[in-house]
Amino acid sequence: MSNFLNSIKARRTIYAIGKNVSVDQATIEETIREAVKQSPSSFNSQTSRVVTLYGASHTNFWNIVRETLRKIVPAEAFESTNAKIDSFAAGFGTALFYEDQDVVKGLQEQFALYADNFPVWSEHSSAIAQFATWTALAEIGIGASLQHYNPIIDEEVAETFAIPANWKLRAQLVFGSVEAPAGEKTYMDDAARFKTFN
Ligand SMILES: Cc1cc2nc3c(=O)[nH]c(=O)nc-3n(C[C@H](O)[C@H](O)[C@H](O)COP(=O)(O)O)c2cc1C
């Protein structure tokens, strides 16, 4: 199997993460930046924006999620929610994936023929950047899971981390040392998924 296929196979959802990473923060930061920079985007519009939180900022972020959920999750269900947030806060960092809506709007104005497509392509670009980052982190031994607490946290997160109003939060990749392996993964039948014609 090619190195690339081995790498994408090694990327899994890792929920049991910790702070015992064996690479330094600068290496993680460089990995995230390079993965996002090398990800394609429609018209090379580079709509993806990433805010990476470490240390107190990472903890602060997960406390914002926790307190936001506390207001909406029924009290009797909050214990498990709280434990889940603890498991994310136990990680080493969180990468927040945004898409710059000003760039999307600019493209819609500039290329009216494709106006409906640009928001869709922006979502595709974000997904590609998320996947590349997730896979690149796995390659350096960092485990991660992809979370979606947007949009309920957006306002407070934007205020706390001085996020521009035109950046739209799409996903949160929380990462750290791998403290337990990924769960078993099942695959649907190839026959139901792929068609090939000659
Ligand atoms: C678009 C997308 C959204 C996802 N959202 C979440 C999420 O909000 N929370 C979560 O725990 N996992 C989320 N996941 C992780 C999937 O559950 C996981 O990728 C899938 O079960 C396959 O497992 P694997 O990542 O180990 O290959 C998401 C994955 C994708 C691709």
Coordinates of C-alpha atoms and ligand atoms in Angstrom, one line a residue:
M1 CA 0.0 0.0 0.0
S2 CA 1.3 3.5 -0.8
N3 CA 2.6 5.7 2.0
F4 CA -0.4 8.0 1.5
L5 CA -3.0 5.2 1.8
N6 CA -1.2 4.0 4.9
S7 CA -1.4 7.5 6.3
I8 CA -5.1 7.9 5.7
K9 CA -5.7 4.4 7.2
A10 CA -3.8 5.5 10.3
R11 CA -6.1 8.5 10.8
R12 CA -8.8 7.5 13.2
T13 CA -11.2 9.2 15.7
I14 CA -9.3 9.1 19.0
Y15 CA -11.4 10.1 22.0
A16 CA -8.9 9.1 24.7
I17 CA -6.4 11.9 24.3
G18 CA -3.9 13.5 26.8
K19 CA -1.2 16.0 27.1
N20 CA 1.7 13.5 26.9
V21 CA 2.7 14.4 23.3
S22 CA 6.1 13.4 22.1
V23 CA 6.5 16.3 19.6
D24 CA 6.8 19.9 20.5
Q25 CA 4.1 22.6 20.0
A26 CA 6.1 24.2 17.1
T27 CA 6.1 20.9 15.2
I28 CA 2.3 20.5 15.7
E29 CA 1.8 24.1 14.6
E30 CA 3.9 23.7 11.5
T31 CA 2.1 20.4 10.7
I32 CA -1.3 22.1 10.9
R33 CA -0.3 25.1 8.9
E34 CA 1.3 23.1 6.1
A35 CA -1.6 20.7 5.9
V36 CA -4.1 23.6 5.5
K37 CA -1.8 25.5 3.1
Q38 CA -1.3 22.5 0.8
S39 CA -5.1 21.7 0.8
P40 CA -6.8 22.7 -2.5
S41 CA -9.7 25.2 -2.7
S42 CA -11.9 26.3 -5.6
F43 CA -10.1 29.0 -7.7
N44 CA -7.3 28.7 -5.2
S45 CA -9.5 31.0 -3.1
Q46 CA -7.9 29.8 0.2
T47 CA -11.0 30.4 2.2
S48 CA -10.0 28.3 5.2
R49 CA -8.8 30.0 8.4
V50 CA -7.5 28.1 11.4
V51 CA -7.1 29.2 15.0
T52 CA -5.1 26.8 17.1
L53 CA -5.5 26.9 20.9
Y54 CA -3.0 25.4 23.3
G55 CA -2.5 25.6 27.1
A56 CA -4.9 28.0 28.9
S57 CA -6.6 29.0 25.6
H58 CA -7.5 25.3 24.9
T59 CA -8.9 24.9 28.5
N60 CA -10.7 28.2 28.2
F61 CA -12.3 27.1 24.9
W62 CA -13.6 23.9 26.4
N63 CA -15.0 25.8 29.4
I64 CA -16.9 28.0 27.0
V65 CA -18.4 24.8 25.4
R66 CA -19.2 23.4 28.8
E67 CA -20.9 26.5 30.1
T68 CA -22.9 26.9 26.9
L69 CA -24.1 23.4 27.1
R70 CA -24.9 23.7 30.8
K71 CA -27.6 26.3 29.8
I72 CA -29.3 24.0 27.3
V73 CA -28.7 20.4 28.4
P74 CA -31.3 19.0 30.9
A75 CA -29.7 18.8 34.3
E76 CA -30.1 15.0 34.6
A77 CA -28.2 14.6 31.3
F78 CA -25.4 17.0 32.1
E79 CA -23.1 14.7 34.0
S80 CA -22.3 12.7 30.8
T81 CA -22.0 15.9 28.8
N82 CA -19.6 17.3 31.4
A83 CA -17.5 14.1 31.3
K84 CA -17.3 14.3 27.5
I85 CA -16.1 17.9 27.7
D86 CA -13.5 16.9 30.3
S87 CA -12.2 14.3 27.8
F88 CA -11.7 17.0 25.2
A89 CA -10.1 19.4 27.7
A90 CA -7.7 16.6 28.6
G91 CA -6.2 17.0 25.1
F92 CA -3.1 19.1 24.2
G93 CA -4.8 21.5 21.8
T94 CA -7.8 22.4 19.6
A95 CA -7.8 23.6 16.0
L96 CA -10.8 25.7 15.1
F97 CA -11.6 25.6 11.4
Y98 CA -13.3 28.7 9.9
E99 CA -14.3 29.7 6.4
D100 CA -13.9 33.4 5.4
Q101 CA -17.3 34.5 4.2
D102 CA -16.0 37.8 2.7
V103 CA -13.9 35.7 0.3
V104 CA -16.9 33.6 -0.6
K105 CA -19.1 36.7 -1.2
G106 CA -16.4 38.3 -3.3
L107 CA -16.2 35.2 -5.5
Q108 CA -20.0 35.1 -5.9
E109 CA -19.9 38.7 -7.1
Q110 CA -16.9 38.2 -9.4
F111 CA -18.1 34.9 -10.9
A112 CA -22.0 35.3 -10.9
L113 CA -22.3 32.1 -13.0
Y114 CA -21.0 30.0 -10.1
A115 CA -22.6 32.1 -7.4
D116 CA -24.6 29.1 -5.9
N117 CA -21.5 26.9 -5.9
F118 CA -19.1 29.0 -3.9
P119 CA -20.6 28.4 -0.5
V120 CA -20.7 24.7 -1.3
W121 CA -17.1 24.7 -2.5
S122 CA -16.1 26.6 0.6
E123 CA -17.5 23.7 2.7
H124 CA -15.7 21.2 0.5
S125 CA -12.4 23.1 1.0
S126 CA -12.9 23.2 4.7
A127 CA -13.5 19.5 4.8
I128 CA -10.4 18.8 2.8
A129 CA -8.3 21.0 5.1
Q130 CA -9.8 19.3 8.1
F131 CA -9.0 15.9 6.7
A132 CA -5.5 16.8 5.7
T133 CA -4.8 18.2 9.1
W134 CA -6.3 15.3 11.0
T135 CA -4.2 12.8 8.8
A136 CA -1.0 14.9 9.1
L137 CA -1.4 15.0 12.9
A138 CA -1.9 11.2 13.0
E139 CA 1.3 10.8 11.0
I140 CA 3.3 12.5 13.8
G141 CA 1.6 10.4 16.5
I142 CA -1.1 12.9 17.5
G143 CA -4.6 11.5 18.0
A144 CA -7.7 13.7 17.3
S145 CA -11.4 13.8 17.0
L146 CA -13.6 16.1 15.0
Q147 CA -16.3 18.0 17.0
H148 CA -19.1 20.4 16.0
Y149 CA -20.2 22.7 18.8
N150 CA -20.8 25.5 16.3
P151 CA -23.0 27.5 16.1
I152 CA -24.0 27.7 19.7
I153 CA -20.5 28.7 20.9
D154 CA -19.6 31.0 18.0
E155 CA -20.4 34.4 19.6
E156 CA -18.5 33.8 22.8
V157 CA -15.5 32.1 21.1
A158 CA -15.3 35.1 18.6
E159 CA -15.3 37.6 21.5
T160 CA -12.8 35.6 23.5
F161 CA -10.3 35.0 20.7
A162 CA -10.8 38.2 18.6
I163 CA -12.2 36.3 15.6
P164 CA -13.1 38.5 12.7
A165 CA -16.9 38.7 12.1
N166 CA -16.6 37.3 8.6
W167 CA -15.0 34.1 9.8
K168 CA -17.6 31.3 10.1
L169 CA -16.8 28.4 12.5
R170 CA -17.2 25.0 10.8
A171 CA -15.5 22.4 13.0
Q172 CA -13.2 21.8 16.0
L173 CA -10.4 19.3 15.8
V174 CA -9.3 18.4 19.3
F175 CA -6.0 16.6 19.6
G176 CA -3.4 15.2 22.0
S177 CA -1.4 12.1 22.9
V178 CA -3.1 8.8 22.1
E179 CA -4.1 7.4 25.5
A180 CA -6.3 4.5 24.1
P181 CA -6.6 3.2 20.5
A182 CA -9.6 3.9 18.3
G183 CA -12.6 1.7 18.4
E184 CA -13.3 -1.0 15.8
K185 CA -14.4 0.3 12.5
T186 CA -16.8 -1.5 10.2
Y187 CA -17.1 -1.0 6.4
M188 CA -20.1 -1.3 4.2
D189 CA -19.9 -3.7 1.2
D190 CA -17.7 -2.4 -1.7
A191 CA -20.4 -3.8 -4.1
A192 CA -23.0 -1.4 -2.7
R193 CA -20.6 1.5 -2.8
F194 CA -18.5 1.4 -6.0
K195 CA -19.3 0.9 -9.6
T196 CA -16.7 0.4 -12.3
F197 CA -17.1 0.3 -16.0
N198 CA -14.7 -0.4 -18.8
Ligands
LIG1 C1 -18.1 15.5 8.5 C2 -17.8 14.7 9.8 C3 -18.5 15.2 10.9 C4 -18.2 14.5 12.1 N1 -18.7 15.0 13.3 C5 -18.3 14.4 14.5 C6 -18.8 15.0 15.7 O1 -19.4 16.1 15.7 N2 -18.4 14.4 16.9 C7 -17.7 13.3 16.9 O2 -17.3 12.7 18.0 N3 -17.2 12.7 15.7 C8 -17.5 13.3 14.5 N4 -17.1 12.7 13.4 C9 -16.3 11.5 13.4 C10 -17.0 10.3 12.8 O3 -17.9 9.8 13.7 C11 -15.9 9.3 12.4 O4 -15.0 9.8 11.5 C12 -16.4 8.0 11.8 O5 -17.2 7.3 12.8 C13 -15.4 7.0 11.3 O6 -14.4 6.8 12.3 P1 -12.9 7.1 12.1 O7 -12.7 8.6 12.2 O8 -12.2 6.5 13.3 O9 -12.4 6.6 10.8 C14 -17.3 13.4 12.2 C15 -16.7 13.0 11.0 C16 -17.0 13.6 9.8 C17 -16.2 13.2 8.5

